Coordinates of C-alpha atoms and ligand atoms in Angstrom, one line a residue:
M1131 CA 0.0 0.0 0.0
N1132 CA 1.2 3.5 -0.9
L1133 CA 0.2 5.6 2.1
S1134 CA 1.0 8.9 0.3
K1135 CA -1.6 8.1 -2.3
L1136 CA -4.1 6.0 -0.4
T1137 CA -7.7 7.2 -0.2
I1138 CA -10.6 5.9 2.0
A1139 CA -12.3 4.5 -1.1
E1140 CA -9.2 2.5 -2.1
A1141 CA -8.6 1.4 1.5
R1142 CA -12.3 0.3 1.9
R1143 CA -12.0 -1.7 -1.3
A1144 CA -8.8 -3.4 -0.3
L1145 CA -9.9 -4.1 3.3
D1146 CA -13.2 -5.6 2.1
A1147 CA -11.4 -7.7 -0.5
K1148 CA -9.0 -8.8 2.3
E1149 CA -5.9 -7.7 0.3
Y1150 CA -4.7 -6.4 3.6
S1151 CA -6.2 -6.3 7.1
A1152 CA -7.1 -3.3 9.1
L1153 CA -4.3 -4.3 11.5
E1154 CA -1.8 -4.2 8.7
L1155 CA -3.1 -0.8 7.6
T1156 CA -2.9 0.6 11.1
D1157 CA 0.6 -0.8 11.5
A1158 CA 1.7 0.8 8.3
Y1159 CA 0.5 4.2 9.7
L1160 CA 2.1 3.6 13.0
T1161 CA 5.4 2.9 11.2
A1162 CA 5.0 6.1 9.2
I1163 CA 4.3 8.0 12.4
A1164 CA 7.4 6.6 14.1
E1165 CA 9.5 7.6 11.1
K1166 CA 8.1 11.1 10.5
N1167 CA 6.6 12.5 13.6
P1168 CA 9.8 13.2 15.4
E1169 CA 10.5 15.9 12.7
I1170 CA 7.0 17.1 11.8
H1171 CA 5.5 16.9 15.4
A1172 CA 2.0 16.5 14.1
Y1173 CA 1.0 14.2 17.0
L1174 CA 1.2 15.0 20.6
E1175 CA 0.4 11.4 21.6
V1176 CA 0.1 8.2 19.6
W1177 CA -2.2 5.4 20.8
E1178 CA -0.3 2.3 19.4
N1179 CA -1.9 -0.3 21.6
T1180 CA -5.5 0.8 21.5
A1181 CA -5.2 1.6 17.7
R1182 CA -4.2 -2.0 17.2
E1183 CA -7.0 -3.3 19.3
E1184 CA -9.5 -1.2 17.4
A1185 CA -8.0 -2.4 14.1
K1186 CA -8.5 -6.1 15.2
K1187 CA -12.1 -5.3 16.1
A1188 CA -12.5 -3.7 12.7
D1189 CA -11.1 -6.9 11.1
E1190 CA -13.7 -8.9 12.9
M1191 CA -16.5 -6.6 11.7
I1192 CA -15.2 -7.0 8.1
S1193 CA -15.1 -10.8 8.5
R1194 CA -18.6 -10.8 9.7
G1195 CA -19.6 -8.8 6.6
E1196 CA -20.6 -5.8 8.8
S1197 CA -18.2 -3.3 7.3
R1198 CA -19.3 0.3 7.2
P1199 CA -17.7 3.2 5.2
L1200 CA -15.1 3.9 7.9
T1201 CA -14.5 0.5 9.4
G1202 CA -10.8 0.0 9.9
I1203 CA -9.9 3.5 8.6
P1204 CA -7.1 5.1 10.6
I1205 CA -8.0 8.6 11.8
A1206 CA -6.1 11.4 13.6
V1207 CA -8.0 13.4 16.2
K1208 CA -7.4 17.0 17.1
D1209 CA -6.4 17.5 20.7
N1210 CA -9.7 19.4 21.6
I1211 CA -12.1 16.5 20.8
L1212 CA -12.9 14.3 23.8
I1213 CA -12.2 10.5 23.8
E1214 CA -13.2 8.8 27.1
G1215 CA -10.2 7.9 29.2
R1216 CA -7.8 9.9 27.0
I1217 CA -6.0 13.2 27.6
A1218 CA -7.4 16.1 25.7
S1219 CA -5.2 19.1 26.3
A1220 CA -6.4 21.6 23.6
G1221 CA -2.7 22.4 23.1
S1222 CA -2.6 24.0 26.6
K1223 CA -0.7 23.5 29.8
M1224 CA -3.9 24.1 31.6
L1225 CA -5.2 20.7 30.4
E1226 CA -1.9 18.9 30.2
K1227 CA -3.2 16.1 32.5
Y1228 CA -7.0 16.4 31.9
T1229 CA -8.5 13.1 31.0
A1230 CA -11.9 13.1 29.2
T1231 CA -14.7 11.4 31.1
Y1232 CA -16.9 10.9 28.0
N1233 CA -16.8 10.6 24.2
A1234 CA -17.6 13.5 21.9
T1235 CA -20.5 12.6 19.7
V1236 CA -18.3 12.5 16.6
I1237 CA -16.1 9.9 18.4
T1238 CA -19.1 7.8 19.4
K1239 CA -20.3 7.8 15.8
L1240 CA -16.8 6.8 14.6
K1241 CA -16.5 4.1 17.2
E1242 CA -19.8 2.6 16.2
Q1243 CA -18.4 2.3 12.6
G1244 CA -15.2 0.6 13.8
A1245 CA -12.8 3.5 12.9
V1246 CA -9.3 3.3 14.3
F1247 CA -7.9 6.3 16.3
L1248 CA -4.2 6.8 15.8
G1249 CA -3.6 9.6 18.2
R1250 CA -4.2 13.3 19.1
T1251 CA -2.8 16.0 17.0
N1252 CA -1.2 19.3 17.8
M1253 CA -3.0 22.6 17.7
D1254 CA -2.8 26.2 18.8
E1255 CA -3.8 26.5 22.4
F1256 CA -7.6 26.4 22.7
A1257 CA -7.9 26.8 18.9
L1258 CA -6.5 30.4 19.0
G1259 CA -4.0 31.2 16.2
G1260 CA -3.1 30.4 12.7
S1261 CA 0.2 28.5 12.7
T1262 CA 0.3 26.0 15.6
E1263 CA 3.0 28.2 17.1
N1264 CA 0.6 28.9 20.0
S1265 CA 0.7 25.3 21.1
A1266 CA 2.1 24.9 24.6
Y1267 CA 3.9 21.8 23.3
G1268 CA 5.9 23.4 20.5
P1269 CA 4.9 23.9 16.8
T1270 CA 4.1 21.4 14.1
K1271 CA 6.2 21.7 10.9
N1272 CA 4.8 21.9 7.4
P1273 CA 5.7 18.7 5.6
H1274 CA 6.3 20.6 2.3
D1275 CA 9.0 22.8 3.9
I1276 CA 9.9 22.3 7.6
S1277 CA 11.0 25.9 8.0
R1278 CA 7.4 26.9 7.5
V1279 CA 4.2 26.6 9.6
P1280 CA 1.5 24.0 8.7
G1281 CA -1.1 26.6 9.5
G1282 CA -3.5 26.4 12.4
T1283 CA -5.2 25.8 14.5
S1284 CA -5.7 22.2 13.2
G1285 CA -2.1 22.2 12.0
G1286 CA -1.3 18.8 13.5
S1287 CA -4.3 17.2 11.7
A1288 CA -3.5 18.8 8.3
A1289 CA 0.2 17.9 8.6
A1290 CA -0.6 14.3 9.6
V1291 CA -2.8 13.8 6.6
A1292 CA -0.3 15.6 4.2
A1293 CA 2.6 13.5 5.4
G1294 CA 0.8 10.2 5.2
M1295 CA 0.7 9.8 9.0
A1296 CA -3.1 9.4 8.9
L1297 CA -5.6 8.6 6.2
V1298 CA -8.0 11.3 7.4
A1299 CA -8.3 13.6 10.4
L1300 CA -10.8 15.5 12.5
G1301 CA -10.2 19.2 13.0
S1302 CA -12.2 22.1 14.3
D1303 CA -12.8 25.5 12.6
T1304 CA -13.8 28.7 14.4
G1305 CA -12.5 31.2 11.8
G1306 CA -10.5 29.1 9.4
S1307 CA -8.7 26.5 11.4
I1308 CA -9.6 23.6 9.1
R1309 CA -9.4 25.4 5.8
Q1310 CA -6.2 27.5 6.3
P1311 CA -4.0 24.5 7.4
S1312 CA -5.5 22.4 4.7
A1313 CA -4.5 25.0 2.1
Y1314 CA -1.0 25.3 3.6
C1315 CA -0.5 21.5 3.6
G1316 CA -2.0 20.8 0.2
V1317 CA -5.0 18.8 1.4
A1318 CA -8.8 19.1 1.4
G1319 CA -10.7 20.5 4.4
L1320 CA -14.3 21.0 5.1
K1321 CA -15.9 23.4 7.6
P1322 CA -19.5 22.2 7.7
T1323 CA -22.7 24.2 8.2
Y1324 CA -23.0 25.4 11.8
G1325 CA -25.1 22.8 13.6
V1326 CA -24.7 19.9 11.1
V1327 CA -21.9 18.2 13.1
S1328 CA -22.4 18.0 16.9
R1329 CA -20.1 20.1 19.1
F1330 CA -20.8 17.9 22.1
G1331 CA -17.4 16.9 23.5
L1332 CA -15.5 19.6 21.6
I1333 CA -13.5 21.8 24.0
A1334 CA -15.2 25.2 23.3
A1335 CA -13.3 28.2 21.9
A1336 CA -16.1 30.5 20.6
S1337 CA -19.3 28.4 20.7
S1338 CA -21.3 30.4 18.1
L1339 CA -18.4 29.9 15.6
D1340 CA -16.9 26.5 16.3
Q1341 CA -17.5 23.5 14.1
I1342 CA -15.9 20.1 13.9
G1343 CA -15.0 19.1 10.3
A1344 CA -12.9 16.8 8.2
I1345 CA -9.5 16.9 6.6
G1346 CA -8.5 14.4 3.8
K1347 CA -6.1 14.1 1.0
T1348 CA -9.0 14.3 -1.4
V1349 CA -12.4 15.9 -1.5
G1350 CA -13.9 12.4 -1.4
D1351 CA -12.1 11.5 1.8
A1352 CA -13.2 14.7 3.5
Q1353 CA -16.8 13.9 2.4
L1354 CA -16.7 10.3 3.7
L1355 CA -15.4 11.4 7.1
F1356 CA -18.0 14.3 7.2
N1357 CA -20.8 11.8 6.4
G1358 CA -19.5 9.6 9.2
V1359 CA -19.8 12.3 11.9
R1360 CA -22.7 14.5 10.8
G1361 CA -26.2 14.3 12.1
Y1362 CA -28.6 15.7 14.7
D1363 CA -27.6 15.3 18.3
K1364 CA -29.8 16.0 21.3
N1365 CA -26.7 16.7 23.4
D1366 CA -25.9 19.8 21.4
S1367 CA -28.6 22.5 21.7
T1368 CA -27.4 24.2 18.4
S1369 CA -27.6 20.9 16.5
L1370 CA -29.7 21.1 13.3
P1371 CA -32.3 18.6 12.1
D1372 CA -31.0 16.1 9.5
S1373 CA -33.4 17.6 6.9
T1374 CA -31.2 20.7 6.5
E1375 CA -29.3 19.3 3.5
I1376 CA -29.6 20.9 0.1
K1377 CA -29.2 18.7 -2.9
S1378 CA -27.2 19.8 -5.9
G1379 CA -29.8 19.4 -8.6
K1380 CA -29.7 22.3 -11.1
R1381 CA -26.9 22.6 -13.7
P1382 CA -25.0 24.6 -14.7
L1383 CA -24.0 26.1 -11.4
R1384 CA -23.4 29.8 -11.0
I1385 CA -20.4 30.8 -9.0
G1386 CA -19.9 34.3 -7.6
V1387 CA -16.4 35.8 -7.2
P1388 CA -16.2 38.7 -4.6
R1389 CA -13.0 40.2 -5.9
D1390 CA -13.0 43.3 -3.7
L1391 CA -12.7 40.9 -0.7
F1392 CA -9.3 39.5 -1.8
A1393 CA -7.9 41.3 -4.9
S1394 CA -5.7 43.7 -3.1
R1395 CA -4.4 41.2 -0.5
L1396 CA -3.3 38.4 -2.7
D1397 CA 0.3 37.4 -3.7
T1398 CA 0.5 37.6 -7.5
D1399 CA 1.4 33.9 -8.1
S1400 CA -1.5 32.8 -5.8
S1401 CA -3.7 35.1 -7.8
A1402 CA -2.6 33.4 -11.0
R1403 CA -3.4 30.0 -9.5
F1404 CA -6.8 31.2 -8.5
E1405 CA -7.6 32.6 -12.0
K1406 CA -6.4 29.4 -13.6
T1407 CA -8.7 27.3 -11.3
L1408 CA -11.6 29.6 -12.1
N1409 CA -10.9 29.2 -15.8
S1410 CA -10.9 25.4 -15.5
L1411 CA -14.4 25.7 -13.9
R1412 CA -15.6 27.9 -16.7
K1413 CA -14.4 25.3 -19.2
K1414 CA -16.4 22.7 -17.3
G1415 CA -19.6 24.7 -17.9
Y1416 CA -19.8 26.7 -14.7
E1417 CA -21.1 30.3 -15.0
I1418 CA -18.6 32.6 -13.3
K1419 CA -19.6 36.1 -12.3
D1420 CA -18.2 38.9 -10.2
I1421 CA -20.2 39.8 -7.2
K1422 CA -20.0 42.4 -4.4
L1423 CA -20.6 40.5 -1.1
F1424 CA -20.0 43.0 1.7
S1425 CA -20.2 46.8 1.7
D1426 CA -16.8 46.9 3.2
P1427 CA -14.4 43.8 3.0
Q1428 CA -12.8 44.7 6.4
I1429 CA -16.0 44.4 8.4
P1430 CA -16.1 40.6 8.9
L1431 CA -12.6 40.4 10.4
A1432 CA -13.4 43.3 12.8
V1433 CA -16.6 41.6 13.9
Y1434 CA -14.8 38.2 14.3
Y1435 CA -12.1 39.7 16.5
I1436 CA -14.7 41.0 18.9
I1437 CA -17.1 38.1 19.0
N1438 CA -14.3 35.4 19.2
P1439 CA -12.5 37.0 22.2
A1440 CA -15.9 37.7 23.9
E1441 CA -16.9 34.1 23.7
V1442 CA -13.4 32.8 24.5
S1443 CA -13.2 34.8 27.6
T1444 CA -16.5 33.4 28.8
N1445 CA -15.8 29.8 27.8
L1446 CA -12.3 29.8 29.4
A1447 CA -13.6 31.3 32.7
R1448 CA -14.1 27.7 33.8
F1449 CA -10.4 27.1 34.0
D1450 CA -10.0 28.6 37.4
G1451 CA -7.7 26.1 39.2
I1452 CA -10.7 24.6 41.0
R1453 CA -12.9 22.8 38.5
Y1454 CA -10.7 21.5 35.7
G1455 CA -7.0 20.9 34.9
L1456 CA -4.1 22.8 36.4
S1457 CA -4.3 24.1 39.9
V1458 CA -1.5 26.2 41.4
T1459 CA -1.5 26.2 45.2
A1460 CA -1.5 29.6 46.8
P1461 CA -2.5 31.1 50.2
S1462 CA -5.8 32.7 49.0
I1463 CA -8.4 31.8 46.5
Q1464 CA -7.7 35.0 44.5
E1465 CA -4.1 33.9 44.1
V1466 CA -5.1 30.3 43.1
Y1467 CA -7.1 31.9 40.3
S1468 CA -4.5 34.3 39.1
K1469 CA -1.5 32.0 39.5
T1470 CA -3.3 29.1 37.8
R1471 CA -4.5 31.2 34.9
G1472 CA -1.3 33.2 34.7
T1473 CA 0.8 30.0 34.3
G1474 CA -1.7 27.7 32.6
F1475 CA -2.6 30.0 29.6
G1476 CA -0.1 31.1 26.9
P1477 CA 0.2 34.7 25.7
E1478 CA -2.4 34.6 22.8
T1479 CA -5.0 33.0 25.1
R1480 CA -4.4 35.7 27.7
R1481 CA -4.7 38.4 25.0
R1482 CA -8.1 37.0 23.9
I1483 CA -9.4 36.8 27.5
L1484 CA -8.3 40.4 28.1
V1485 CA -9.9 41.7 24.9
G1486 CA -13.0 39.6 25.4
T1487 CA -13.4 40.8 29.0
F1488 CA -13.0 44.4 27.8
V1489 CA -15.6 44.2 25.0
L1490 CA -18.1 42.5 27.3
S1491 CA -17.6 44.9 30.3
S1492 CA -20.3 47.3 31.3
G1493 CA -19.8 50.6 29.6
Y1494 CA -18.2 49.0 26.6
A1495 CA -20.5 46.1 25.7
D1496 CA -22.8 48.4 23.8
A1497 CA -20.0 50.0 21.8
Y1498 CA -18.2 46.7 20.9
Y1499 CA -19.9 43.4 21.6
R1500 CA -23.5 44.4 20.9
K1501 CA -22.4 46.4 17.9
A1502 CA -20.5 43.4 16.6
L1503 CA -23.6 41.2 17.0
A1504 CA -25.7 43.7 15.1
V1505 CA -23.1 43.8 12.2
R1506 CA -23.0 40.0 12.3
E1507 CA -26.6 40.0 11.2
T1508 CA -25.8 42.2 8.2
I1509 CA -23.0 39.7 7.2
K1510 CA -25.5 36.8 7.5
A1511 CA -27.9 38.9 5.4
D1512 CA -25.2 39.5 2.7
F1513 CA -24.7 35.8 2.3
A1514 CA -28.4 35.1 2.4
R1515 CA -28.9 37.6 -0.4
A1516 CA -26.1 36.1 -2.5
F1517 CA -27.6 32.6 -2.2
S1518 CA -31.3 33.4 -2.3
A1519 CA -33.3 33.0 -5.4
G1520 CA -34.0 36.5 -6.7
G1521 CA -30.7 37.8 -5.3
G1522 CA -30.1 41.4 -4.6
S1523 CA -29.4 44.4 -6.8
S1524 CA -25.6 43.8 -6.4
F1525 CA -26.1 40.4 -8.0
G1526 CA -28.0 41.8 -11.0
G1527 CA -31.1 40.1 -9.6
E1528 CA -29.5 36.6 -9.8
S1529 CA -28.4 34.5 -7.0
V1530 CA -25.3 32.3 -7.0
D1531 CA -24.9 28.6 -6.0
A1532 CA -21.5 29.1 -4.5
I1533 CA -19.0 31.8 -3.7
V1534 CA -15.3 31.2 -4.3
T1535 CA -12.1 32.9 -3.0
P1536 CA -8.5 31.9 -2.4
T1537 CA -8.4 30.2 1.1
T1538 CA -5.5 32.5 2.2
P1539 CA -3.6 35.5 0.9
G1540 CA -0.5 33.3 0.1
P1541 CA 1.2 30.1 0.9
A1542 CA 2.5 28.9 4.4
F1543 CA 4.8 31.5 6.1
K1544 CA 8.0 30.9 8.0
F1545 CA 8.1 30.3 11.7
G1546 CA 8.2 33.6 13.6
E1547 CA 7.3 35.6 10.5
K1548 CA 3.9 36.8 11.8
S1549 CA 4.9 37.7 15.4
D1550 CA 2.6 40.7 15.3
P1551 CA -0.8 39.3 16.3
L1552 CA -2.6 41.6 13.9
E1553 CA -0.6 40.3 11.0
M1554 CA -1.6 36.8 12.1
Y1555 CA -5.3 37.8 12.3
L1556 CA -5.1 39.1 8.7
E1557 CA -4.4 35.5 7.5
D1558 CA -8.0 34.8 8.3
I1559 CA -9.6 37.6 6.2
F1560 CA -11.1 35.2 3.6
T1561 CA -12.1 32.5 6.0
V1562 CA -13.8 34.2 9.0
P1563 CA -16.9 35.5 7.2
V1564 CA -18.0 31.9 6.7
N1565 CA -18.0 31.2 10.5
I1566 CA -19.8 34.5 11.2
A1567 CA -22.6 33.4 8.9
G1568 CA -22.5 29.7 9.9
V1569 CA -22.4 28.6 6.2
P1570 CA -20.2 25.7 5.0
A1571 CA -16.9 26.1 3.1
L1572 CA -14.4 23.7 1.6
S1573 CA -10.7 24.3 0.8
V1574 CA -9.3 22.3 -2.1
P1575 CA -5.7 22.4 -3.3
M1576 CA -5.2 24.7 -6.4
G1577 CA -1.6 23.8 -7.2
T1578 CA 1.6 25.3 -5.8
V1579 CA 3.6 28.5 -5.8
A1580 CA 7.4 28.6 -5.5
R1581 CA 9.1 30.1 -2.4
D1582 CA 12.9 29.7 -1.7
G1583 CA 13.1 26.9 -4.2
K1584 CA 10.2 24.9 -2.7
D1585 CA 6.8 24.3 -4.1
L1586 CA 4.2 25.3 -1.6
P1587 CA 0.5 24.4 -1.9
V1588 CA -2.2 27.1 -2.0
G1589 CA -6.0 26.5 -1.5
F1590 CA -9.2 27.4 -3.3
Q1591 CA -12.1 28.1 -1.0
I1592 CA -15.7 27.2 -2.0
I1593 CA -18.5 28.7 0.2
G1594 CA -22.1 27.6 0.0
A1595 CA -25.5 28.3 1.5
H1596 CA -26.5 26.6 4.8
G1597 CA -26.7 22.8 4.2
S1598 CA -25.1 22.9 0.7
E1599 CA -22.1 20.6 1.4
E1600 CA -23.0 18.4 -1.5
I1601 CA -22.7 21.3 -3.9
L1602 CA -19.3 22.1 -2.4
F1603 CA -18.1 18.5 -2.8
S1604 CA -19.2 18.4 -6.4
I1605 CA -17.4 21.6 -7.3
G1606 CA -14.4 20.4 -5.3
N1607 CA -14.3 17.2 -7.3
D1608 CA -14.4 19.1 -10.5
I1609 CA -11.4 21.1 -9.4
E1610 CA -9.5 18.0 -8.3
Q1611 CA -9.9 16.5 -11.7
V1612 CA -7.8 19.3 -13.3
Ligands
LIG2187 N1 -7.1 32.1 13.4 C1 -8.4 32.2 13.9 C2 -8.3 32.6 15.4 O1 -7.2 32.6 15.9 C3 -9.3 31.0 13.7 C4 -8.9 29.9 14.6 C5 -9.9 28.8 14.5 O2 -10.5 28.6 13.5 N2 -10.0 28.0 15.6 O3 -9.3 32.9 16.0

């Protein structure tokens, strides 16, 4: 088996045909991890023994003729998704020794199907960042150039898939954390519609923006993993009914390009890759048209960096040295709080808590937080207008089936290159509007650009209306063919 080319469909065929066993497949991945992980540092922990046991169970399911789409498929899991009895640290010292007491719903679903869990992958602390440099356990390296970041926050998951250390991986995306690392590592990553995949058992960053999603070498792999974890869950109060899905019936599809959102921010060679990809879609019969999406392209990022810190500061209030994780002993309760939080959280996490506490504080909440919530509604309305039949005046009365942009302004950057937090935040400018509106988006590779003699992948982002994942997969498949 060639792990650098293997897809779920091919593994499924070979496993069911008994060309190799799930145990052999798992062992092949464990060997690849032992070889490559010391350099790439995609995994924080590898679960050799339980992975082998799970693989043996999968082999029994296959022998009994009970194989399901993900039976025996080796999967990497981001370190913020709970597996009962396993440490889930969210890339933080605060939760270094925290052991999950229950399974996330996505894990329960994958266990029922006989999937194999290889280990937990590195991430920016509490899913805050864009490079994995904010992990308390050291960064992950980009398999295409180890002097560069893999992206973040699901950098470990994307690097594991890109380096052939996992067949597919689960990540989470609050403002781009599946799509941006997928683009930088040259793999496919889906951020599903908000509410379509359960967040039960996902360590919360910003609850109204967070979604668990799938990273695979191909669009088909991301789709299979997504199908394996999606579905209504009574344990998640924001979970959507299963009927939300929109089928891709009508052809040809019309695609909108909001150039004013990205034109001025794009590297010239990334821009050329983007135009080439657009052209290939045009040749396949898609109708491509320029649209104006937002009145001001800066607005979504500003809204995001108020709502995200506000929700982060609230969610992370529970890490107080008493209830979970790290506890630093001190003479007074006040000092237990301050010493635990001062040592347990890294600099970016503390920055978000401070900003979030400020924008929520009395006297400022109206000017910042509530204003951001109001503007959030206009961003949702902008997307709704673009996707709704009839459209708006800026669409010439016509709606679009999908909106496309580059996933990021350029390829992966070097370690330390974006030490100014605002520069790092600008990497998210094309991805955050999606989370603000709760719509789905898929990043697919659109070739490479050269930097310092290395070919670095860049990504093409396809955004759809709520529940339109199938449309995104079908466009993504068309791009993959060229
Ligand atoms: N880079 C963004 C942030 O730091 C998005 C992170 C994410 O999607 N989890 O908030």
